[in-house]
PDB file of N, CA and C in Angstrom:
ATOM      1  N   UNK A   1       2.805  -3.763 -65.674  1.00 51.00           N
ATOM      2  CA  UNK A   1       3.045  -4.511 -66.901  1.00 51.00           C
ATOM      3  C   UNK A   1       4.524  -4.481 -67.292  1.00 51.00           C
ATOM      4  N   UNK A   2       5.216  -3.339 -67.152  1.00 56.00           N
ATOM      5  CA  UNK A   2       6.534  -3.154 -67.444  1.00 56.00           C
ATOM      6  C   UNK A   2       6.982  -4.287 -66.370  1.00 56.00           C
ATOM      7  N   UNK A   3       6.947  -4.552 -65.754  1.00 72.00           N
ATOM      8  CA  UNK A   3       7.614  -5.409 -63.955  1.00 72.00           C
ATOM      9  C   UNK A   3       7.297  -6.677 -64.643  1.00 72.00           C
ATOM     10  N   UNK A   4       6.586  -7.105 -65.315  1.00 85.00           N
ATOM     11  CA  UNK A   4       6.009  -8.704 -66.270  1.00 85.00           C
ATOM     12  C   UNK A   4       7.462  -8.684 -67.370  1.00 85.00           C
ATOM     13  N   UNK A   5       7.128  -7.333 -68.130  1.00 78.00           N
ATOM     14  CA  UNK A   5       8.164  -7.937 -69.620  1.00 78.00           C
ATOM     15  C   UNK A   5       9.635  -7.493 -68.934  1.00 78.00           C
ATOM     16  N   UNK A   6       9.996  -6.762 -67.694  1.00 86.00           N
ATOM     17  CA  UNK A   6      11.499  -6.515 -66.918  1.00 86.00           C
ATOM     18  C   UNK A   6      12.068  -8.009 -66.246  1.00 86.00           C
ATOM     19  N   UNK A   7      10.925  -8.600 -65.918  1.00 90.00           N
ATOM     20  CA  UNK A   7      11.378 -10.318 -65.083  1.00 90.00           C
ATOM     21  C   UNK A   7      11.548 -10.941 -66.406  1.00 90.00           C
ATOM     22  N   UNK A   8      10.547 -11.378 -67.806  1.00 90.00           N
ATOM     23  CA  UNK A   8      10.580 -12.306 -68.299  1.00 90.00           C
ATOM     24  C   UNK A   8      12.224 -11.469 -69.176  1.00 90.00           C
ATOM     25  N   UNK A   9      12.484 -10.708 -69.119  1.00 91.00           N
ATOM     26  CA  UNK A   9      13.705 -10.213 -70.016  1.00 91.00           C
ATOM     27  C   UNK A   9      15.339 -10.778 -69.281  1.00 91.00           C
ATOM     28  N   UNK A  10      14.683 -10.396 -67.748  1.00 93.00           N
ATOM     29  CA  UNK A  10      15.985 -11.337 -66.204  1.00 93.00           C
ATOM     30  C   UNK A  10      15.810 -12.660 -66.864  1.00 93.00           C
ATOM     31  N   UNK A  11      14.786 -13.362 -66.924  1.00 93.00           N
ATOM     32  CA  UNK A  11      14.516 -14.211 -66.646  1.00 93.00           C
ATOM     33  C   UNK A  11      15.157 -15.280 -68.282  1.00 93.00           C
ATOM     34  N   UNK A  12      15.201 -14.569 -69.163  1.00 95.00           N
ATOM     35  CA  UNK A  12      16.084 -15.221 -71.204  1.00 95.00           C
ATOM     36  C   UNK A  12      17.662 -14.672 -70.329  1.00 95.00           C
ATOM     37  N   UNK A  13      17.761 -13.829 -70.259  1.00 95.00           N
ATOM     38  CA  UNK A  13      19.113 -13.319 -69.831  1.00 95.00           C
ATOM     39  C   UNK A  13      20.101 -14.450 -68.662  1.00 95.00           C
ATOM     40  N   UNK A  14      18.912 -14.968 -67.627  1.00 96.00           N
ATOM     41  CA  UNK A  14      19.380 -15.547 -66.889  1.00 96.00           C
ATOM     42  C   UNK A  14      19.534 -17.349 -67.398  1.00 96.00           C
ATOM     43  N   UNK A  15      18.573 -17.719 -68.349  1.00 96.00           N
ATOM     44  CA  UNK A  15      18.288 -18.616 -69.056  1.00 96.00           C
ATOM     45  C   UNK A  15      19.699 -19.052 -70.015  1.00 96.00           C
ATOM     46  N   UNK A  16      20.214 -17.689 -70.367  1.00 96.00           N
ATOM     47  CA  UNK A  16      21.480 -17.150 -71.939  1.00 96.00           C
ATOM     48  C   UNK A  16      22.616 -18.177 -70.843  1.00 96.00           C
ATOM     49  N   UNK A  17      22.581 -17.173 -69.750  1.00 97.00           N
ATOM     50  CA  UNK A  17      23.550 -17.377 -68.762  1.00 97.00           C
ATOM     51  C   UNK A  17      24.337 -18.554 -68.518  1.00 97.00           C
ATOM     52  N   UNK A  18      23.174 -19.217 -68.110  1.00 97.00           N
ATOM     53  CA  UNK A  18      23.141 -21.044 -67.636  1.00 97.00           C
ATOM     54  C   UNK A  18      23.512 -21.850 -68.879  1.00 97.00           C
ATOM     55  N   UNK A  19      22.715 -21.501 -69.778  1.00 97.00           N
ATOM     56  CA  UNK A  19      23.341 -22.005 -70.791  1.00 97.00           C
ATOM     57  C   UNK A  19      24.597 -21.884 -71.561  1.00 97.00           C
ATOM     58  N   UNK A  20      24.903 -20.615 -71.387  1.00 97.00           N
ATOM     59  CA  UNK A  20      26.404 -20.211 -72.159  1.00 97.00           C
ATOM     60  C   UNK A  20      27.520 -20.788 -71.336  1.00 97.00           C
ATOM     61  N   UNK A  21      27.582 -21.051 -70.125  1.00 95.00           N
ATOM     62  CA  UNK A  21      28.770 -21.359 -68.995  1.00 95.00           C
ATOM     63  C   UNK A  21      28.306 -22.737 -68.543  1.00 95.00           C
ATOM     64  N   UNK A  22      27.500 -23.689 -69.085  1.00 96.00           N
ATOM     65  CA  UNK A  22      26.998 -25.120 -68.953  1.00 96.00           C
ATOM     66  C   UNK A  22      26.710 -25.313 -67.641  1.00 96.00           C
ATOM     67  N   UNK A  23      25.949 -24.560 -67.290  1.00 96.00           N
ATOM     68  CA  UNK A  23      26.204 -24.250 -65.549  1.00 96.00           C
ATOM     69  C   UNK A  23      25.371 -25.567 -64.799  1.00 96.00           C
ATOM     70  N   UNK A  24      24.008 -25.945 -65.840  1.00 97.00           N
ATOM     71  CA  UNK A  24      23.468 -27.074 -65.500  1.00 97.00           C
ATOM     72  C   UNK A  24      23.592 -28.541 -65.413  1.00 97.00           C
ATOM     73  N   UNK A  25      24.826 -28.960 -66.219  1.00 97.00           N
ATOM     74  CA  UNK A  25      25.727 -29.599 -66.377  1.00 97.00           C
ATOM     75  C   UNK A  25      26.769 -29.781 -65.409  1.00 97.00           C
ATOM     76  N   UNK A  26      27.749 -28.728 -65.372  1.00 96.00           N
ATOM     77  CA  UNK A  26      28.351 -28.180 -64.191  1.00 96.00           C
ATOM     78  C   UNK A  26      28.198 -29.295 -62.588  1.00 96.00           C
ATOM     79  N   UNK A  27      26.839 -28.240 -62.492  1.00 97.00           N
ATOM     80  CA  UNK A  27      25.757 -28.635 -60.978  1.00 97.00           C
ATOM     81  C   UNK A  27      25.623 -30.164 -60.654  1.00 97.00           C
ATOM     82  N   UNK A  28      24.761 -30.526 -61.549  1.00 98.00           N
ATOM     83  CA  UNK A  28      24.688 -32.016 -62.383  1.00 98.00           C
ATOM     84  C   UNK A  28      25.750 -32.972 -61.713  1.00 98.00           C
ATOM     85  N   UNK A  29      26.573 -33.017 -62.494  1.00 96.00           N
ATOM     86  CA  UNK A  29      28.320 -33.541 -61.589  1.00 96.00           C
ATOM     87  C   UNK A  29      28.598 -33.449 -60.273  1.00 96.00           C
ATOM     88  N   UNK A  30      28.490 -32.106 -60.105  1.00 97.00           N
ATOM     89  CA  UNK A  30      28.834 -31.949 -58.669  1.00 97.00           C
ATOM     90  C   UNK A  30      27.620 -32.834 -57.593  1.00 97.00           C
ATOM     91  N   UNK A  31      26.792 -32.514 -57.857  1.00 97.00           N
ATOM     92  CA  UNK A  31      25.797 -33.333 -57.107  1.00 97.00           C
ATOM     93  C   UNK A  31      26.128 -35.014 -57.490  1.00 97.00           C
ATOM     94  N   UNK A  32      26.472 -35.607 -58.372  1.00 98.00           N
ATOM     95  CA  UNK A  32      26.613 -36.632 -58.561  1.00 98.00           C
ATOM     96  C   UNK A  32      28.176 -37.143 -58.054  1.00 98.00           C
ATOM     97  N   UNK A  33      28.730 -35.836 -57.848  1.00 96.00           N
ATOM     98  CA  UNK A  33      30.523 -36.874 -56.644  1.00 96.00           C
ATOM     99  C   UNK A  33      29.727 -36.379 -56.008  1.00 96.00           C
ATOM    100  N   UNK A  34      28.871 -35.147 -55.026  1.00 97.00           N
ATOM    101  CA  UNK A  34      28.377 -35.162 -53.567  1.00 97.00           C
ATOM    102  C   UNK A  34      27.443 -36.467 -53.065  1.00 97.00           C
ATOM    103  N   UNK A  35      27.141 -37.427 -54.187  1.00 97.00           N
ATOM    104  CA  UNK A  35      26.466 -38.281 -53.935  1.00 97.00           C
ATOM    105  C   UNK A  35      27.164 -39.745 -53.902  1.00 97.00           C
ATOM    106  N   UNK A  36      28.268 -39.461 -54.701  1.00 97.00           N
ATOM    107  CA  UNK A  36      29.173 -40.658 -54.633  1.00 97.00           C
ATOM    108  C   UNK A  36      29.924 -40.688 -53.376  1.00 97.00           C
ATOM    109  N   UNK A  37      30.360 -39.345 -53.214  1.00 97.00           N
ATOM    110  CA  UNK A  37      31.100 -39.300 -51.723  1.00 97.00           C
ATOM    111  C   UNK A  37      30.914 -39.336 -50.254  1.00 97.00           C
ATOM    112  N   UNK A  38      29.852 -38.841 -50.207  1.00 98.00           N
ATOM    113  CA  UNK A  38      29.337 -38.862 -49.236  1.00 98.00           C
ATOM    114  C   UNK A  38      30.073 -38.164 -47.935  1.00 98.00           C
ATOM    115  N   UNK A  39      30.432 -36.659 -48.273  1.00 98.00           N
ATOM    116  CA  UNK A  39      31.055 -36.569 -46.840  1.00 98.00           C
ATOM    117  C   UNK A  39      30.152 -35.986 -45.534  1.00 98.00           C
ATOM    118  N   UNK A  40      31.449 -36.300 -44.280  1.00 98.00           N
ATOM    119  CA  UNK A  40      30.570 -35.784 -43.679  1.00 98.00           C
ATOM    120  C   UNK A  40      30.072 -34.113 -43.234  1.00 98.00           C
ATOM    121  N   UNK A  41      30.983 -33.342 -44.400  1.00 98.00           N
ATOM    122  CA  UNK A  41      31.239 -32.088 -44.270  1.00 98.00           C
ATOM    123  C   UNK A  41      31.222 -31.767 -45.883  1.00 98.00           C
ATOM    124  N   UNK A  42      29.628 -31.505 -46.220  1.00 97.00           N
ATOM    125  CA  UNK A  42      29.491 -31.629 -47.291  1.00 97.00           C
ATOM    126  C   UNK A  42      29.836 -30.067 -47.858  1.00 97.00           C
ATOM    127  N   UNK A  43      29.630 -29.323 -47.013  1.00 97.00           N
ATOM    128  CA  UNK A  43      29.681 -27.951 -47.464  1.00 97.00           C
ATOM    129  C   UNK A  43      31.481 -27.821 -47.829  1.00 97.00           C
ATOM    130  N   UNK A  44      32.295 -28.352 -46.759  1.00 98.00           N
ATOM    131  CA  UNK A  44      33.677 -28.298 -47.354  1.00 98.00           C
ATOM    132  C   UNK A  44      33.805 -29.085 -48.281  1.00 98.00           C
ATOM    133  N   UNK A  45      33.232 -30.151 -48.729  1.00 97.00           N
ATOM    134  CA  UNK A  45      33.462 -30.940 -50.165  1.00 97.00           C
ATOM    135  C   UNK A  45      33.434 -29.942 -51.169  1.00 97.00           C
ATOM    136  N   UNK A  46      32.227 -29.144 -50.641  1.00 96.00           N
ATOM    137  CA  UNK A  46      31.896 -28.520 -52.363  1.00 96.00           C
ATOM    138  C   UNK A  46      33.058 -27.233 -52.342  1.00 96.00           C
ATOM    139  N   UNK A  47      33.173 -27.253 -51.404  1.00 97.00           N
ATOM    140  CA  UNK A  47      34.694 -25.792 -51.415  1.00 97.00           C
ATOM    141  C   UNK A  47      35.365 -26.384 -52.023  1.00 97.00           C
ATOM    142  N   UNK A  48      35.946 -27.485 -51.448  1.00 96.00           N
ATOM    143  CA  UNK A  48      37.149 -28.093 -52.447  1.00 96.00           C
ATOM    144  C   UNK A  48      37.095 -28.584 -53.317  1.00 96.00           C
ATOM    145  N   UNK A  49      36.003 -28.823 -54.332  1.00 95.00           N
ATOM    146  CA  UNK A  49      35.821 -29.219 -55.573  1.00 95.00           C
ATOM    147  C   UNK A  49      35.660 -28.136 -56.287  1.00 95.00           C
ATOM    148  N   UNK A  50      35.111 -27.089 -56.061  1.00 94.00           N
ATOM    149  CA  UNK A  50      34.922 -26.049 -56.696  1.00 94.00           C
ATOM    150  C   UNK A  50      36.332 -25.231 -56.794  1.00 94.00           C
ATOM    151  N   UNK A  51      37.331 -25.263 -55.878  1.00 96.00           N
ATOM    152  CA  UNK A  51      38.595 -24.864 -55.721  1.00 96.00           C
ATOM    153  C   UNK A  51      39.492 -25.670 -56.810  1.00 96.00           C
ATOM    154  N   UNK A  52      39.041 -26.330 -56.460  1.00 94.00           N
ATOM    155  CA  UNK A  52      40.066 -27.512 -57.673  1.00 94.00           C
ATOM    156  C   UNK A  52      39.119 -27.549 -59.398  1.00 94.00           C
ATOM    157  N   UNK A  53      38.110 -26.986 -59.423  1.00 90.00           N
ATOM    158  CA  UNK A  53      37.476 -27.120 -61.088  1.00 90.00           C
ATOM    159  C   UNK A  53      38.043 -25.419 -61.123  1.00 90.00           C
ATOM    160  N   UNK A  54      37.929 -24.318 -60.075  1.00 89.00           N
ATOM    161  CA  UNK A  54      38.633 -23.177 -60.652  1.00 89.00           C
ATOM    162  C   UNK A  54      40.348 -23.631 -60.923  1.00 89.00           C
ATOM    163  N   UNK A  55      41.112 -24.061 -60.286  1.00 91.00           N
ATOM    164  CA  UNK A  55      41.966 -24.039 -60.877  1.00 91.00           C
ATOM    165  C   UNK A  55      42.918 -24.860 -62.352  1.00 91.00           C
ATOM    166  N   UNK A  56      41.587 -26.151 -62.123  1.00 88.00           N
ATOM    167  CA  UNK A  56      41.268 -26.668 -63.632  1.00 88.00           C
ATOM    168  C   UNK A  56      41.241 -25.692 -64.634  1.00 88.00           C
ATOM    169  N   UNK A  57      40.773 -24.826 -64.416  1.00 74.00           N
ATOM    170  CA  UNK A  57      40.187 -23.863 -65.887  1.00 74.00           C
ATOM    171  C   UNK A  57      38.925 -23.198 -65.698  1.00 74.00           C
TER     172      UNK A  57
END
C-alpha cells in the first residue's frame, strides 16, 4: 500500500515538474519543426535544436 501512495506522490511531483518548466509545450514544438522539417537525421535535428533552445535561455 505504501508502493500505491510512494508512485501516486512520483507521480503529482512528476506532474509539478512538466508543468512548472512547460515541458509539454516545449515537446509540442519540437515535434511540430520535426514535422515541418523533415530530416533525414532526425535524431541530429533534435541535438541541434535542443542545442540552440539551451543556448536561447
Amino acid at each position: 500500500m505504501a508502493t500505491t501512495m510512494d508512485d501516486e506522490q512520483s507521480l503529482k511531483e512528476c506532474e509539478a515538474y512538466v508543468q512548472e518548466h512547460n515541458i509539454q509545450q516545449l515537446l509540442k514544438e519540437t515535434i511540430i519543426h520535426l514535422c515541418i522539417h523533415r530530416p533525414d537525421n532526425p535524431i541530429g535535428f533534435l541535438k541541434e535544436y535542443f542545442t540552440k533552445l539551451d543556448e536561447v535561455g
